[in-house]
mmCIF file of N, CA and C in Angstrom:
data_model
loop_
_atom_site.group_PDB
_atom_site.id
_atom_site.type_symbol
_atom_site.label_atom_id
_atom_site.label_comp_id
_atom_site.label_asym_id
_atom_site.label_seq_id
_atom_site.Cartn_x
_atom_site.Cartn_y
_atom_site.Cartn_z
ATOM 1 N N MET V 3 -51.573 -25.350 -91.823
ATOM 2 C CA MET V 3 -50.480 -26.251 -92.212
ATOM 3 C C MET V 3 -49.749 -26.010 -90.929
ATOM 4 N N GLU V 4 -49.411 -25.409 -89.704
ATOM 5 C CA GLU V 4 -49.116 -25.497 -88.383
ATOM 6 C C GLU V 4 -50.016 -26.508 -87.785
ATOM 7 N N ASN V 5 -50.875 -26.823 -87.982
ATOM 8 C CA ASN V 5 -52.032 -27.424 -87.132
ATOM 9 C C ASN V 5 -51.645 -29.008 -87.963
ATOM 10 N N ILE V 6 -51.316 -29.345 -88.976
ATOM 11 C CA ILE V 6 -50.898 -30.487 -89.233
ATOM 12 C C ILE V 6 -49.661 -31.052 -88.883
ATOM 13 N N SER V 7 -48.609 -30.181 -89.028
ATOM 14 C CA SER V 7 -47.606 -30.289 -88.782
ATOM 15 C C SER V 7 -47.206 -30.338 -87.293
ATOM 16 N N GLY V 8 -47.812 -29.801 -86.446
ATOM 17 C CA GLY V 8 -48.041 -30.095 -84.665
ATOM 18 C C GLY V 8 -48.377 -31.423 -84.726
ATOM 19 N N GLY V 9 -49.840 -31.805 -85.477
ATOM 20 C CA GLY V 9 -50.308 -32.892 -85.057
ATOM 21 C C GLY V 9 -49.428 -34.193 -85.412
ATOM 22 N N ILE V 10 -48.847 -34.025 -86.654
ATOM 23 C CA ILE V 10 -47.604 -35.016 -86.536
ATOM 24 C C ILE V 10 -46.671 -35.290 -85.780
ATOM 25 N N ASN V 11 -46.132 -33.992 -85.140
ATOM 26 C CA ASN V 11 -45.203 -34.056 -84.061
ATOM 27 C C ASN V 11 -45.809 -34.867 -83.084
ATOM 28 N N ASN V 12 -46.773 -34.428 -82.611
ATOM 29 C CA ASN V 12 -47.460 -35.009 -81.379
ATOM 30 C C ASN V 12 -47.556 -36.726 -81.825
ATOM 31 N N TYR V 13 -48.005 -37.140 -82.911
ATOM 32 C CA TYR V 13 -48.556 -38.301 -82.899
ATOM 33 C C TYR V 13 -46.777 -39.132 -83.134
ATOM 34 N N VAL V 14 -45.615 -38.614 -83.704
ATOM 35 C CA VAL V 14 -44.437 -39.039 -84.039
ATOM 36 C C VAL V 14 -44.092 -39.036 -81.919
ATOM 37 N N TYR V 15 -43.966 -38.229 -81.193
ATOM 38 C CA TYR V 15 -43.696 -38.147 -80.074
ATOM 39 C C TYR V 15 -44.565 -39.493 -79.234
ATOM 40 N N LEU V 16 -45.686 -39.522 -79.055
ATOM 41 C CA LEU V 16 -46.652 -40.445 -78.700
ATOM 42 C C LEU V 16 -46.317 -41.699 -79.149
ATOM 43 N N ASN V 17 -46.203 -42.131 -80.202
ATOM 44 C CA ASN V 17 -45.668 -43.258 -80.963
ATOM 45 C C ASN V 17 -44.102 -43.889 -80.268
ATOM 46 N N GLY V 18 -43.293 -42.575 -80.175
ATOM 47 C CA GLY V 18 -41.968 -42.887 -79.285
ATOM 48 C C GLY V 18 -42.080 -43.319 -77.796
ATOM 49 N N LEU V 19 -42.956 -42.617 -77.690
ATOM 50 C CA LEU V 19 -43.206 -42.968 -75.987
ATOM 51 C C LEU V 19 -43.790 -44.213 -75.751
ATOM 52 N N LEU V 20 -44.700 -44.599 -76.471
ATOM 53 C CA LEU V 20 -45.559 -46.108 -76.335
ATOM 54 C C LEU V 20 -44.219 -47.077 -76.661
ATOM 55 N N LEU V 21 -43.717 -46.866 -77.678
ATOM 56 C CA LEU V 21 -42.683 -47.889 -77.933
ATOM 57 C C LEU V 21 -41.303 -47.815 -76.642
ATOM 58 N N ASN V 22 -41.288 -46.948 -76.311
ATOM 59 C CA ASN V 22 -40.376 -46.960 -75.151
ATOM 60 C C ASN V 22 -40.793 -47.766 -73.844
ATOM 61 N N VAL V 23 -42.008 -47.460 -73.534
ATOM 62 C CA VAL V 23 -42.519 -48.327 -72.398
ATOM 63 C C VAL V 23 -43.218 -49.842 -72.884
ATOM 64 N N LEU V 24 -43.136 -50.236 -74.077
ATOM 65 C CA LEU V 24 -43.464 -51.528 -74.642
ATOM 66 C C LEU V 24 -42.220 -51.995 -74.485
ATOM 67 N N PHE V 25 -41.169 -51.314 -75.014
ATOM 68 C CA PHE V 25 -39.719 -51.935 -74.786
ATOM 69 C C PHE V 25 -39.296 -52.260 -73.484
ATOM 70 N N GLU V 26 -39.676 -51.754 -72.562
ATOM 71 C CA GLU V 26 -39.156 -51.787 -70.926
ATOM 72 C C GLU V 26 -40.100 -52.787 -70.386
ATOM 73 N N ASN V 27 -41.164 -52.825 -70.725
ATOM 74 C CA ASN V 27 -42.134 -53.801 -70.028
ATOM 75 C C ASN V 27 -41.895 -54.908 -70.895
ATOM 76 N N TRP V 28 -41.531 -55.293 -72.050
ATOM 77 C CA TRP V 28 -41.280 -56.483 -72.691
ATOM 78 C C TRP V 28 -39.876 -57.092 -72.127
ATOM 79 N N GLN V 29 -39.016 -56.174 -71.636
ATOM 80 C CA GLN V 29 -37.593 -56.825 -70.905
ATOM 81 C C GLN V 29 -38.007 -57.526 -69.720
ATOM 82 N N GLY V 30 -38.991 -56.395 -68.978
ATOM 83 C CA GLY V 30 -39.195 -57.081 -67.600
ATOM 84 C C GLY V 30 -40.042 -58.431 -67.691
ATOM 85 N N GLN V 31 -40.882 -58.726 -68.786
ATOM 86 C CA GLN V 31 -41.430 -59.651 -69.158
ATOM 87 C C GLN V 31 -40.441 -61.039 -69.285
ATOM 88 N N LYS V 32 -39.456 -60.510 -70.234
ATOM 89 C CA LYS V 32 -38.548 -61.406 -70.349
ATOM 90 C C LYS V 32 -37.703 -62.206 -68.948
ATOM 91 N N ILE V 33 -37.727 -61.337 -68.021
ATOM 92 C CA ILE V 33 -36.730 -61.608 -67.023
ATOM 93 C C ILE V 33 -37.835 -62.468 -66.207
ATOM 94 N N VAL V 34 -39.234 -62.306 -66.038
ATOM 95 C CA VAL V 34 -40.071 -63.099 -65.221
ATOM 96 C C VAL V 34 -40.219 -64.637 -65.799
ATOM 97 N N ASP V 35 -40.134 -64.593 -67.353
ATOM 98 C CA ASP V 35 -40.369 -65.765 -68.232
ATOM 99 C C ASP V 35 -39.132 -66.784 -68.089
ATOM 100 N N SER V 36 -38.043 -65.786 -68.048
ATOM 101 C CA SER V 36 -36.743 -66.800 -67.809
ATOM 102 C C SER V 36 -36.716 -67.051 -66.173
ATOM 103 N N SER V 37 -36.929 -66.478 -65.291
ATOM 104 C CA SER V 37 -37.191 -66.728 -63.923
ATOM 105 C C SER V 37 -37.998 -68.382 -63.416
ATOM 106 N N GLU V 38 -39.237 -67.955 -64.176
ATOM 107 C CA GLU V 38 -40.218 -69.123 -64.082
ATOM 108 C C GLU V 38 -39.651 -70.610 -64.860
ATOM 109 N N LYS V 39 -38.777 -70.369 -65.991
ATOM 110 C CA LYS V 39 -37.959 -71.290 -66.690
ATOM 111 C C LYS V 39 -36.864 -72.176 -65.635
ATOM 112 N N VAL V 40 -36.549 -71.453 -64.900
ATOM 113 C CA VAL V 40 -35.556 -72.248 -63.684
ATOM 114 C C VAL V 40 -36.312 -73.187 -62.880
ATOM 115 N N PHE V 41 -37.120 -72.640 -62.294
ATOM 116 C CA PHE V 41 -38.102 -73.576 -61.503
ATOM 117 C C PHE V 41 -38.610 -74.767 -62.462
ATOM 118 N N LYS V 42 -38.909 -74.717 -63.468
ATOM 119 C CA LYS V 42 -39.699 -75.825 -64.181
ATOM 120 C C LYS V 42 -38.540 -76.986 -64.840
ATOM 121 N N SER V 43 -37.006 -76.151 -65.176
ATOM 122 C CA SER V 43 -35.887 -76.841 -65.463
ATOM 123 C C SER V 43 -35.533 -77.929 -64.374
ATOM 124 N N ALA V 44 -35.555 -77.342 -63.066
ATOM 125 C CA ALA V 44 -35.104 -77.928 -61.978
ATOM 126 C C ALA V 44 -35.678 -79.217 -61.644
ATOM 127 N N TYR V 45 -37.227 -78.999 -61.543
ATOM 128 C CA TYR V 45 -38.182 -80.006 -61.157
ATOM 129 C C TYR V 45 -38.176 -81.133 -62.276
ATOM 130 N N ASN V 46 -37.541 -80.604 -63.382
ATOM 131 C CA ASN V 46 -37.948 -82.071 -64.488
ATOM 132 C C ASN V 46 -36.463 -82.396 -64.903
ATOM 133 N N THR V 47 -35.210 -82.521 -63.848
ATOM 134 C CA THR V 47 -33.869 -82.708 -63.740
ATOM 135 C C THR V 47 -34.408 -84.324 -63.239
ATOM 136 N N LYS V 48 -33.107 -85.105 -63.629
ATOM 137 C CA LYS V 48 -33.480 -86.538 -63.104
ATOM 138 C C LYS V 48 -32.857 -86.507 -61.975
ATOM 139 N N TRP V 49 -33.166 -85.854 -60.719
ATOM 140 C CA TRP V 49 -33.172 -85.748 -59.599
ATOM 141 C C TRP V 49 -32.657 -87.121 -58.571
ATOM 142 N N TYR V 50 -33.010 -88.276 -59.195
ATOM 143 C CA TYR V 50 -32.797 -89.458 -58.495
ATOM 144 C C TYR V 50 -31.487 -90.103 -59.018
ATOM 145 N N ASN V 51 -30.746 -89.557 -59.782
ATOM 146 C CA ASN V 51 -29.374 -90.030 -60.249
ATOM 147 C C ASN V 51 -28.640 -89.298 -59.617
ATOM 148 N N MET V 52 -28.849 -87.866 -58.821
ATOM 149 C CA MET V 52 -27.924 -86.988 -58.260
ATOM 150 C C MET V 52 -27.448 -87.649 -57.013
ATOM 151 N N PRO V 53 -25.981 -87.090 -56.655
ATOM 152 C CA PRO V 53 -25.674 -87.597 -55.315
ATOM 153 C C PRO V 53 -26.645 -86.634 -54.519
ATOM 154 N N VAL V 54 -26.669 -86.799 -52.924
ATOM 155 C CA VAL V 54 -27.125 -86.425 -51.560
ATOM 156 C C VAL V 54 -27.027 -84.871 -51.629
ATOM 157 N N ALA V 55 -25.888 -84.687 -51.746
ATOM 158 C CA ALA V 55 -25.643 -83.116 -51.659
ATOM 159 C C ALA V 55 -26.091 -82.230 -53.182
ATOM 160 N N ALA V 56 -26.118 -82.856 -54.055
ATOM 161 C CA ALA V 56 -26.482 -82.173 -55.178
ATOM 162 C C ALA V 56 -28.219 -82.230 -55.126
ATOM 163 N N ARG V 57 -29.035 -82.914 -54.609
ATOM 164 C CA ARG V 57 -29.784 -83.073 -54.295
ATOM 165 C C ARG V 57 -30.570 -81.989 -53.455
ATOM 166 N N LYS V 58 -29.667 -81.547 -52.012
ATOM 167 C CA LYS V 58 -30.001 -80.563 -51.161
ATOM 168 C C LYS V 58 -29.948 -79.189 -51.909
ATOM 169 N N LEU V 59 -29.095 -79.248 -53.280
ATOM 170 C CA LEU V 59 -28.564 -78.081 -53.547
ATOM 171 C C LEU V 59 -29.978 -77.753 -54.676
ATOM 172 N N LEU V 60 -30.232 -78.807 -55.358
ATOM 173 C CA LEU V 60 -31.542 -78.594 -56.356
ATOM 174 C C LEU V 60 -32.719 -78.202 -55.430
ATOM 175 N N ILE V 61 -33.040 -78.699 -54.098
ATOM 176 C CA ILE V 61 -33.879 -78.188 -53.372
ATOM 177 C C ILE V 61 -34.019 -76.717 -53.360
ATOM 178 N N MET V 62 -32.640 -76.255 -52.845
ATOM 179 C CA MET V 62 -32.545 -74.795 -52.440
ATOM 180 C C MET V 62 -32.785 -74.236 -53.575
ATOM 181 N N ILE V 63 -32.078 -74.373 -54.965
ATOM 182 C CA ILE V 63 -32.844 -73.703 -56.038
ATOM 183 C C ILE V 63 -33.970 -73.694 -56.576
ATOM 184 N N MET V 64 -34.779 -74.828 -56.433
ATOM 185 C CA MET V 64 -36.036 -74.968 -56.223
ATOM 186 C C MET V 64 -37.115 -74.176 -55.211
ATOM 187 N N MET V 65 -36.470 -73.750 -53.771
ATOM 188 C CA MET V 65 -37.136 -72.898 -53.113
ATOM 189 C C MET V 65 -36.864 -71.690 -53.390
ATOM 190 N N ARG V 66 -36.172 -71.180 -53.904
ATOM 191 C CA ARG V 66 -35.293 -69.716 -54.239
ATOM 192 C C ARG V 66 -36.205 -69.434 -55.547
ATOM 193 N N SER V 67 -36.480 -70.065 -56.514
ATOM 194 C CA SER V 67 -37.075 -69.977 -57.920
ATOM 195 C C SER V 67 -38.620 -70.233 -57.772
ATOM 196 N N GLU V 68 -39.362 -70.509 -56.768
ATOM 197 C CA GLU V 68 -40.538 -70.707 -56.631
ATOM 198 C C GLU V 68 -41.067 -68.842 -56.629
ATOM 199 N N LYS V 69 -40.451 -68.162 -56.414
ATOM 200 C CA LYS V 69 -40.974 -66.675 -56.511
ATOM 201 C C LYS V 69 -39.990 -66.119 -57.682
ATOM 202 N N PRO V 70 -40.639 -65.739 -58.295
ATOM 203 C CA PRO V 70 -40.109 -65.600 -59.863
ATOM 204 C C PRO V 70 -39.445 -64.150 -59.545
ATOM 205 N N SER V 71 -38.436 -63.949 -60.219
ATOM 206 C CA SER V 71 -37.520 -62.679 -60.239
ATOM 207 C C SER V 71 -38.060 -61.489 -61.437
ATOM 208 N N ALA V 72 -37.881 -60.457 -60.751
ATOM 209 C CA ALA V 72 -39.101 -59.316 -61.605
ATOM 210 C C ALA V 72 -38.093 -58.111 -61.673
ATOM 211 N N LEU V 73 -38.080 -57.267 -63.117
ATOM 212 C CA LEU V 73 -37.583 -56.314 -62.787
ATOM 213 C C LEU V 73 -38.782 -54.918 -62.282
ATOM 214 N N LYS V 74 -38.371 -54.474 -61.496
ATOM 215 C CA LYS V 74 -38.934 -53.423 -60.707
ATOM 216 C C LYS V 74 -38.920 -51.687 -60.967
ATOM 217 N N VAL V 75 -39.987 -51.121 -60.990
ATOM 218 C CA VAL V 75 -39.662 -49.782 -61.328
ATOM 219 C C VAL V 75 -39.972 -48.900 -59.524
ATOM 220 N N GLY V 76 -38.960 -48.372 -58.995
ATOM 221 C CA GLY V 76 -39.382 -48.006 -57.364
ATOM 222 C C GLY V 76 -39.716 -48.894 -56.659
ATOM 223 N N LYS V 77 -39.303 -50.291 -56.590
ATOM 224 C CA LYS V 77 -39.918 -51.303 -55.889
ATOM 225 C C LYS V 77 -41.254 -51.314 -55.656
ATOM 226 N N ILE V 78 -41.933 -50.804 -56.758
ATOM 227 C CA ILE V 78 -43.404 -51.133 -56.555
ATOM 228 C C ILE V 78 -44.132 -51.816 -57.669
ATOM 229 N N ILE V 79 -43.640 -51.172 -58.794
ATOM 230 C CA ILE V 79 -44.259 -52.131 -60.058
ATOM 231 C C ILE V 79 -43.542 -52.545 -60.654
ATOM 232 N N VAL V 80 -44.265 -54.066 -61.157
ATOM 233 C CA VAL V 80 -43.430 -55.059 -61.769
ATOM 234 C C VAL V 80 -43.510 -54.760 -63.498
ATOM 235 N N LEU V 81 -42.484 -54.547 -64.011
ATOM 236 C CA LEU V 81 -42.674 -54.308 -65.534
ATOM 237 C C LEU V 81 -42.624 -55.714 -66.086
ATOM 238 N N SER V 82 -44.060 -55.947 -66.825
ATOM 239 C CA SER V 82 -44.410 -57.397 -67.565
ATOM 240 C C SER V 82 -45.341 -56.523 -68.495
ATOM 241 N N TYR V 83 -46.086 -57.674 -69.282
ATOM 242 C CA TYR V 83 -47.285 -57.073 -70.012
ATOM 243 C C TYR V 83 -48.407 -56.747 -69.494
ATOM 244 N N VAL V 84 -48.383 -57.391 -68.538
ATOM 245 C CA VAL V 84 -49.842 -56.792 -67.398
ATOM 246 C C VAL V 84 -49.884 -55.261 -66.981
ATOM 247 N N THR V 85 -48.347 -54.799 -66.727
ATOM 248 C CA THR V 85 -48.176 -53.141 -66.386
ATOM 249 C C THR V 85 -48.486 -52.802 -67.655
ATOM 250 N N PHE V 86 -47.811 -53.104 -68.862
ATOM 251 C CA PHE V 86 -47.975 -52.262 -70.090
ATOM 252 C C PHE V 86 -49.699 -52.319 -70.674
ATOM 253 N N ASN V 87 -50.448 -53.183 -70.109
ATOM 254 C CA ASN V 87 -51.693 -53.201 -70.611
ATOM 255 C C ASN V 87 -52.578 -52.186 -69.718
ATOM 256 N N ALA V 88 -52.361 -52.306 -68.403
ATOM 257 C CA ALA V 88 -52.804 -51.306 -67.556
ATOM 258 C C ALA V 88 -52.330 -50.016 -68.008
ATOM 259 N N VAL V 89 -51.132 -49.694 -68.089
ATOM 260 C CA VAL V 89 -50.776 -48.332 -68.717
ATOM 261 C C VAL V 89 -51.294 -47.909 -69.935
ATOM 262 N N LEU V 90 -51.681 -48.836 -70.944
ATOM 263 C CA LEU V 90 -52.605 -48.069 -71.849
ATOM 264 C C LEU V 90 -53.952 -48.209 -71.260
ATOM 265 N N ARG V 91 -54.805 -48.920 -70.578
ATOM 266 C CA ARG V 91 -55.931 -48.565 -70.599
ATOM 267 C C ARG V 91 -56.228 -47.167 -69.600
ATOM 268 N N LEU V 92 -55.312 -47.345 -68.700
ATOM 269 C CA LEU V 92 -55.493 -45.922 -68.006
ATOM 270 C C LEU V 92 -54.889 -44.568 -68.670
ATOM 271 N N SER V 93 -54.277 -44.199 -69.586
ATOM 272 C CA SER V 93 -53.644 -43.576 -70.655
ATOM 273 C C SER V 93 -55.102 -43.057 -71.396
ATOM 274 N N SER V 94 -55.801 -44.332 -71.642
ATOM 275 C CA SER V 94 -56.963 -44.155 -72.887
ATOM 276 C C SER V 94 -57.954 -43.764 -72.185
ATOM 277 N N SER V 95 -58.002 -44.096 -71.042
ATOM 278 C CA SER V 95 -58.978 -43.648 -70.088
ATOM 279 C C SER V 95 -58.886 -42.188 -69.837
ATOM 280 N N TYR V 96 -57.742 -41.350 -69.405
ATOM 281 C CA TYR V 96 -57.427 -39.986 -69.082
ATOM 282 C C TYR V 96 -57.589 -39.393 -70.469
ATOM 283 N N PHE V 97 -57.112 -39.779 -71.624
ATOM 284 C CA PHE V 97 -57.297 -39.352 -72.635
ATOM 285 C C PHE V 97 -59.016 -38.798 -73.154
ATOM 286 N N MET V 98 -59.586 -39.804 -72.983
ATOM 287 C CA MET V 98 -61.229 -39.908 -73.140
ATOM 288 C C MET V 98 -61.511 -38.835 -72.157
ATOM 289 N N LEU V 99 -61.163 -38.868 -71.087
ATOM 290 C CA LEU V 99 -61.905 -37.685 -70.157
ATOM 291 C C LEU V 99 -61.409 -36.445 -70.347
ATOM 292 N N LEU V 100 -60.400 -36.024 -71.038
ATOM 293 C CA LEU V 100 -59.891 -35.049 -71.220
ATOM 294 C C LEU V 100 -60.635 -34.425 -72.667
ATOM 295 N N ARG V 101 -60.637 -35.523 -73.381
ATOM 296 C CA ARG V 101 -61.531 -35.236 -75.062
ATOM 297 C C ARG V 101 -62.911 -34.708 -74.400
ATOM 298 N N SER V 102 -63.511 -35.040 -73.705
ATOM 299 C CA SER V 102 -65.087 -35.055 -73.087
ATOM 300 C C SER V 102 -65.060 -33.620 -72.636
ATOM 301 N N LEU V 103 -63.984 -33.161 -71.815
ATOM 302 C CA LEU V 103 -64.095 -31.981 -71.154
ATOM 303 C C LEU V 103 -63.919 -30.679 -72.369
ATOM 304 N N GLN V 104 -63.781 -30.894 -73.348
ATOM 305 C CA GLN V 104 -63.326 -30.032 -74.102
ATOM 306 C C GLN V 104 -64.620 -29.426 -74.831
#
């Protein structure tokens, strides 16, 4: 009975960790998507109806938004769906390795 209870506790704990990592990467992906929309929106404006000063500002906005903003962990890892997928693949590989060693 203790073995089943311990297994359930581990299952709940791992699901909680998985949901936490998913939520953090989801928020990072939303930031990346939103910053990409800035460039597309600026590109699709009717710039030819704007005054010259506004056109120059629009060019500056487009230059800045070419590189999408991102939420980073330790200035190294960008949080996104790609990172979440990599974490899942790596953790499943480690799990299979540990399981094969038993």
